[in-house]
CSV table of C-alpha atoms in Angstrom, one decimal:
chain,number,residue,atom,x,y,z
A,4,MET,CA,-6.3,-27.5,3.4
A,5,ASP,CA,-4.3,-30.4,2.0
A,6,ASP,CA,-1.0,-28.5,1.3
A,7,VAL,CA,-0.3,-27.5,5.0
A,8,ARG,CA,3.4,-28.6,5.8
A,9,ASP,CA,4.6,-28.1,9.2
A,10,GLY,CA,1.9,-25.6,10.1
A,11,VAL,CA,2.4,-23.3,7.1
A,12,ILE,CA,-0.5,-22.9,5.0
A,13,GLY,CA,1.3,-20.4,2.6
A,14,VAL,CA,4.1,-17.9,2.1
A,15,TRP,CA,3.9,-14.8,-0.2
A,16,TRP,CA,7.1,-13.2,-1.4
A,17,VAL,CA,7.5,-10.0,-3.4
A,18,SER,CA,6.8,-10.8,-6.9
A,19,ARG,CA,9.4,-12.3,-9.4
A,20,SER,CA,10.1,-8.9,-11.1
A,21,GLY,CA,10.6,-7.4,-7.5
A,22,ARG,CA,13.1,-10.0,-6.6
A,23,LEU,CA,14.7,-9.8,-9.9
A,24,GLY,CA,15.0,-6.1,-9.1
A,25,GLY,CA,16.4,-6.5,-5.6
A,26,TYR,CA,19.0,-9.2,-6.9
A,27,LEU,CA,20.0,-6.7,-9.7
A,28,LEU,CA,20.3,-3.8,-7.1
A,29,ALA,CA,22.6,-6.0,-5.3
A,30,VAL,CA,24.9,-7.8,-7.8
A,31,GLY,CA,25.4,-4.8,-10.1
A,32,PRO,CA,27.5,-2.9,-7.3
A,33,ALA,CA,29.0,-6.0,-6.3
A,34,CYS,CA,30.1,-6.5,-10.0
A,35,GLY,CA,31.6,-3.1,-10.0
A,36,ALA,CA,33.6,-3.6,-6.8
A,37,LEU,CA,35.0,-6.7,-7.9
A,38,SER,CA,35.9,-5.2,-11.4
A,39,THR,CA,37.9,-2.3,-9.0
A,40,TRP,CA,39.5,-5.1,-7.2
A,41,TRP,CA,40.7,-7.0,-10.2
A,42,GLY,CA,42.1,-3.3,-11.2
A,43,VAL,CA,44.2,-3.3,-7.9
A,44,LEU,CA,45.7,-6.8,-8.8
A,45,SER,CA,47.0,-5.5,-12.2
A,46,HIS,CA,47.9,-1.7,-10.8
A,47,PRO,CA,48.3,-2.2,-6.9
A,48,ASP,CA,48.7,1.5,-5.6
A,49,GLY,CA,47.0,3.2,-3.0
A,50,GLU,CA,44.6,5.1,-5.1
A,51,ASN,CA,43.3,2.0,-6.8
A,52,VAL,CA,43.1,0.5,-3.2
A,53,ASP,CA,40.9,3.5,-2.0
A,54,ALA,CA,38.8,3.2,-4.9
A,55,ALA,CA,38.1,-0.7,-4.5
A,56,GLY,CA,37.5,-0.2,-0.9
A,57,ILE,CA,34.7,2.6,-1.6
A,58,ALA,CA,33.4,0.6,-4.3
A,59,THR,CA,33.1,-2.4,-2.1
A,60,ALA,CA,31.3,-0.2,0.6
A,61,VAL,CA,29.0,1.0,-1.7
A,62,ALA,CA,28.1,-2.4,-3.0
A,63,LEU,CA,27.7,-3.5,0.4
A,64,VAL,CA,25.1,-0.5,1.2
A,65,PHE,CA,23.0,-1.3,-2.0
A,66,ALA,CA,22.9,-5.4,-1.2
A,67,LEU,CA,21.8,-4.4,2.5
A,68,PHE,CA,19.0,-2.2,1.0
A,69,ALA,CA,18.0,-4.6,-1.5
A,70,TRP,CA,17.8,-7.5,1.0
A,71,TRP,CA,15.9,-5.4,3.8
A,72,VAL,CA,13.5,-3.8,1.3
A,73,LEU,CA,12.9,-6.5,-1.3
A,74,LEU,CA,14.4,-9.7,-0.7
A,75,ARG,CA,13.3,-10.6,2.8
A,76,VAL,CA,9.9,-9.1,2.8
A,77,ARG,CA,7.2,-11.8,3.1
A,78,LEU,CA,3.8,-12.9,4.2
A,79,GLU,CA,3.5,-16.2,5.8
A,80,LEU,CA,0.2,-17.6,6.9
A,81,THR,CA,0.6,-20.7,9.4
A,82,THR,CA,-2.3,-22.8,11.3
A,83,ASP,CA,-1.9,-20.5,14.2
A,84,MET,CA,-0.3,-17.2,13.3
A,85,ILE,CA,0.1,-14.5,10.5
A,86,VAL,CA,3.7,-13.4,10.1
A,87,MET,CA,4.3,-10.1,8.2
A,88,VAL,CA,7.9,-9.3,7.5
A,89,ASN,CA,8.1,-5.7,6.3
A,90,PRO,CA,10.9,-3.4,5.8
A,91,TRP,CA,9.9,-1.5,9.0
A,92,GLY,CA,9.6,-4.7,11.0
A,93,THR,CA,8.1,-8.2,11.7
A,94,GLN,CA,4.5,-8.5,12.9
A,95,ARG,CA,3.1,-11.7,14.3
A,96,LEU,CA,-0.7,-11.8,14.6
A,97,PRO,CA,-2.6,-14.6,15.9
A,98,TRP,CA,-5.8,-15.5,13.8
A,99,SER,CA,-7.8,-15.2,17.0
A,100,ARG,CA,-7.4,-11.7,16.7
A,101,VAL,CA,-8.3,-11.2,12.9
A,102,SER,CA,-11.7,-10.0,12.0
A,103,ALA,CA,-11.2,-9.4,8.5
A,104,VAL,CA,-8.7,-9.5,5.6
A,105,THR,CA,-8.9,-6.7,3.0
A,106,LEU,CA,-6.8,-5.2,-0.1
A,107,GLY,CA,-5.4,-2.0,0.5
A,108,ASN,CA,-2.9,0.4,-1.6
A,109,TRP,CA,0.1,-1.1,0.5
A,110,GLY,CA,-1.1,-4.9,0.5
A,111,ALA,CA,-3.1,-7.2,2.2
A,112,ARG,CA,-4.7,-5.6,5.4
A,113,PHE,CA,-5.6,-7.7,8.4
A,114,HIS,CA,-8.1,-6.2,10.5
A,115,THR,CA,-8.1,-7.0,14.1
A,116,THR,CA,-11.0,-7.6,16.6
A,117,ASP,CA,-9.3,-4.5,18.7
A,118,GLY,CA,-9.9,-2.1,15.9
A,119,PHE,CA,-6.1,-2.0,14.6
A,120,THR,CA,-5.0,-2.8,11.0
A,121,TYR,CA,-1.7,-4.6,10.1
A,122,THR,CA,-0.6,-4.4,6.5
A,123,ALA,CA,1.5,-7.0,4.7
A,124,TYR,CA,3.9,-5.1,2.1
A,125,ALA,CA,4.8,-8.2,0.2
A,126,LEU,CA,1.6,-7.9,-1.5
A,127,SER,CA,1.6,-4.2,-2.2
A,128,ASP,CA,1.7,-3.1,-5.9
A,129,LEU,CA,4.9,-1.2,-5.4
A,130,SER,CA,6.9,-4.2,-4.2
A,131,ALA,CA,5.2,-6.6,-6.4
A,132,GLY,CA,6.0,-4.7,-9.6
A,133,THR,CA,2.5,-6.3,-10.9
A,134,ARG,CA,-1.1,-6.1,-10.1
A,135,GLN,CA,-1.9,-7.7,-6.8
A,136,ASP,CA,-5.2,-8.7,-7.4
A,137,ASP,CA,-4.4,-12.4,-8.1
A,138,ARG,CA,-2.0,-12.9,-5.4
A,139,PHE,CA,-4.6,-11.6,-2.9
A,140,ALA,CA,-7.1,-13.8,-4.1
A,141,ASP,CA,-5.2,-16.7,-2.7
A,142,VAL,CA,-4.5,-14.6,0.6
A,143,LYS,CA,-8.1,-14.1,0.9
A,144,ARG,CA,-9.2,-17.6,-0.1
A,145,VAL,CA,-6.9,-19.0,2.8
A,146,SER,CA,-7.6,-16.3,5.3
A,147,ASP,CA,-11.3,-16.8,4.9
A,148,ALA,CA,-10.9,-20.6,5.3
A,149,GLN,CA,-8.8,-20.0,8.5
A,150,LEU,CA,-11.4,-17.3,9.8
A,151,ALA,CA,-14.5,-19.7,9.1
A,152,THR,CA,-12.7,-22.5,10.9
A,153,ARG,CA,-12.0,-20.3,13.7
A,154,VAL,CA,-15.5,-19.4,14.1
A,155,SER,CA,-17.0,-22.8,13.7
A,156,SER,CA,-14.5,-24.1,16.4
A,157,THR,CA,-15.3,-21.5,19.0
A,158,PRO,CA,-18.0,-22.7,21.4
A,159,ASP,CA,-21.1,-20.7,21.2
A,160,GLU,CA,-21.6,-18.1,23.8
A,161,PRO,CA,-24.8,-18.4,26.1
A,162,LYS,CA,-27.5,-16.1,24.7
A,163,THR,CA,-29.2,-13.5,27.2
A,164,LEU,CA,-32.3,-12.2,26.6
């Protein structure tokens, strides 16, 4: 892996169309709030100030939602660990616990040696807005290389008959 920088092998975000949708979801209401505040400057009365305050609150809610669900979501593969930032939380999974990587409806699925499965939402069809096959192929290539390196670097266990 020639392109490893500071231990980070690769980072996958929501696709460009998903990020664009997130930015539009945040910027659209913010422009509306800015417009209402502009109206307060030309007609400074209580009703306009109230309307501008409500528009600002709505814009903040939309911006927080867009950031939380689309803009912060990512999958980060490092030499030591997998970091999955999903809307419902962040999971850190050491490579030593990973047994396989598959593609599921909600994104890349990392299967662990103890039978649990963790999903990286950044590669899902819903968050990406595009087909995930090509993006998953990159993740699978990196994951297979990491798993092969881990298997070849572990000492052979003594065999019992």
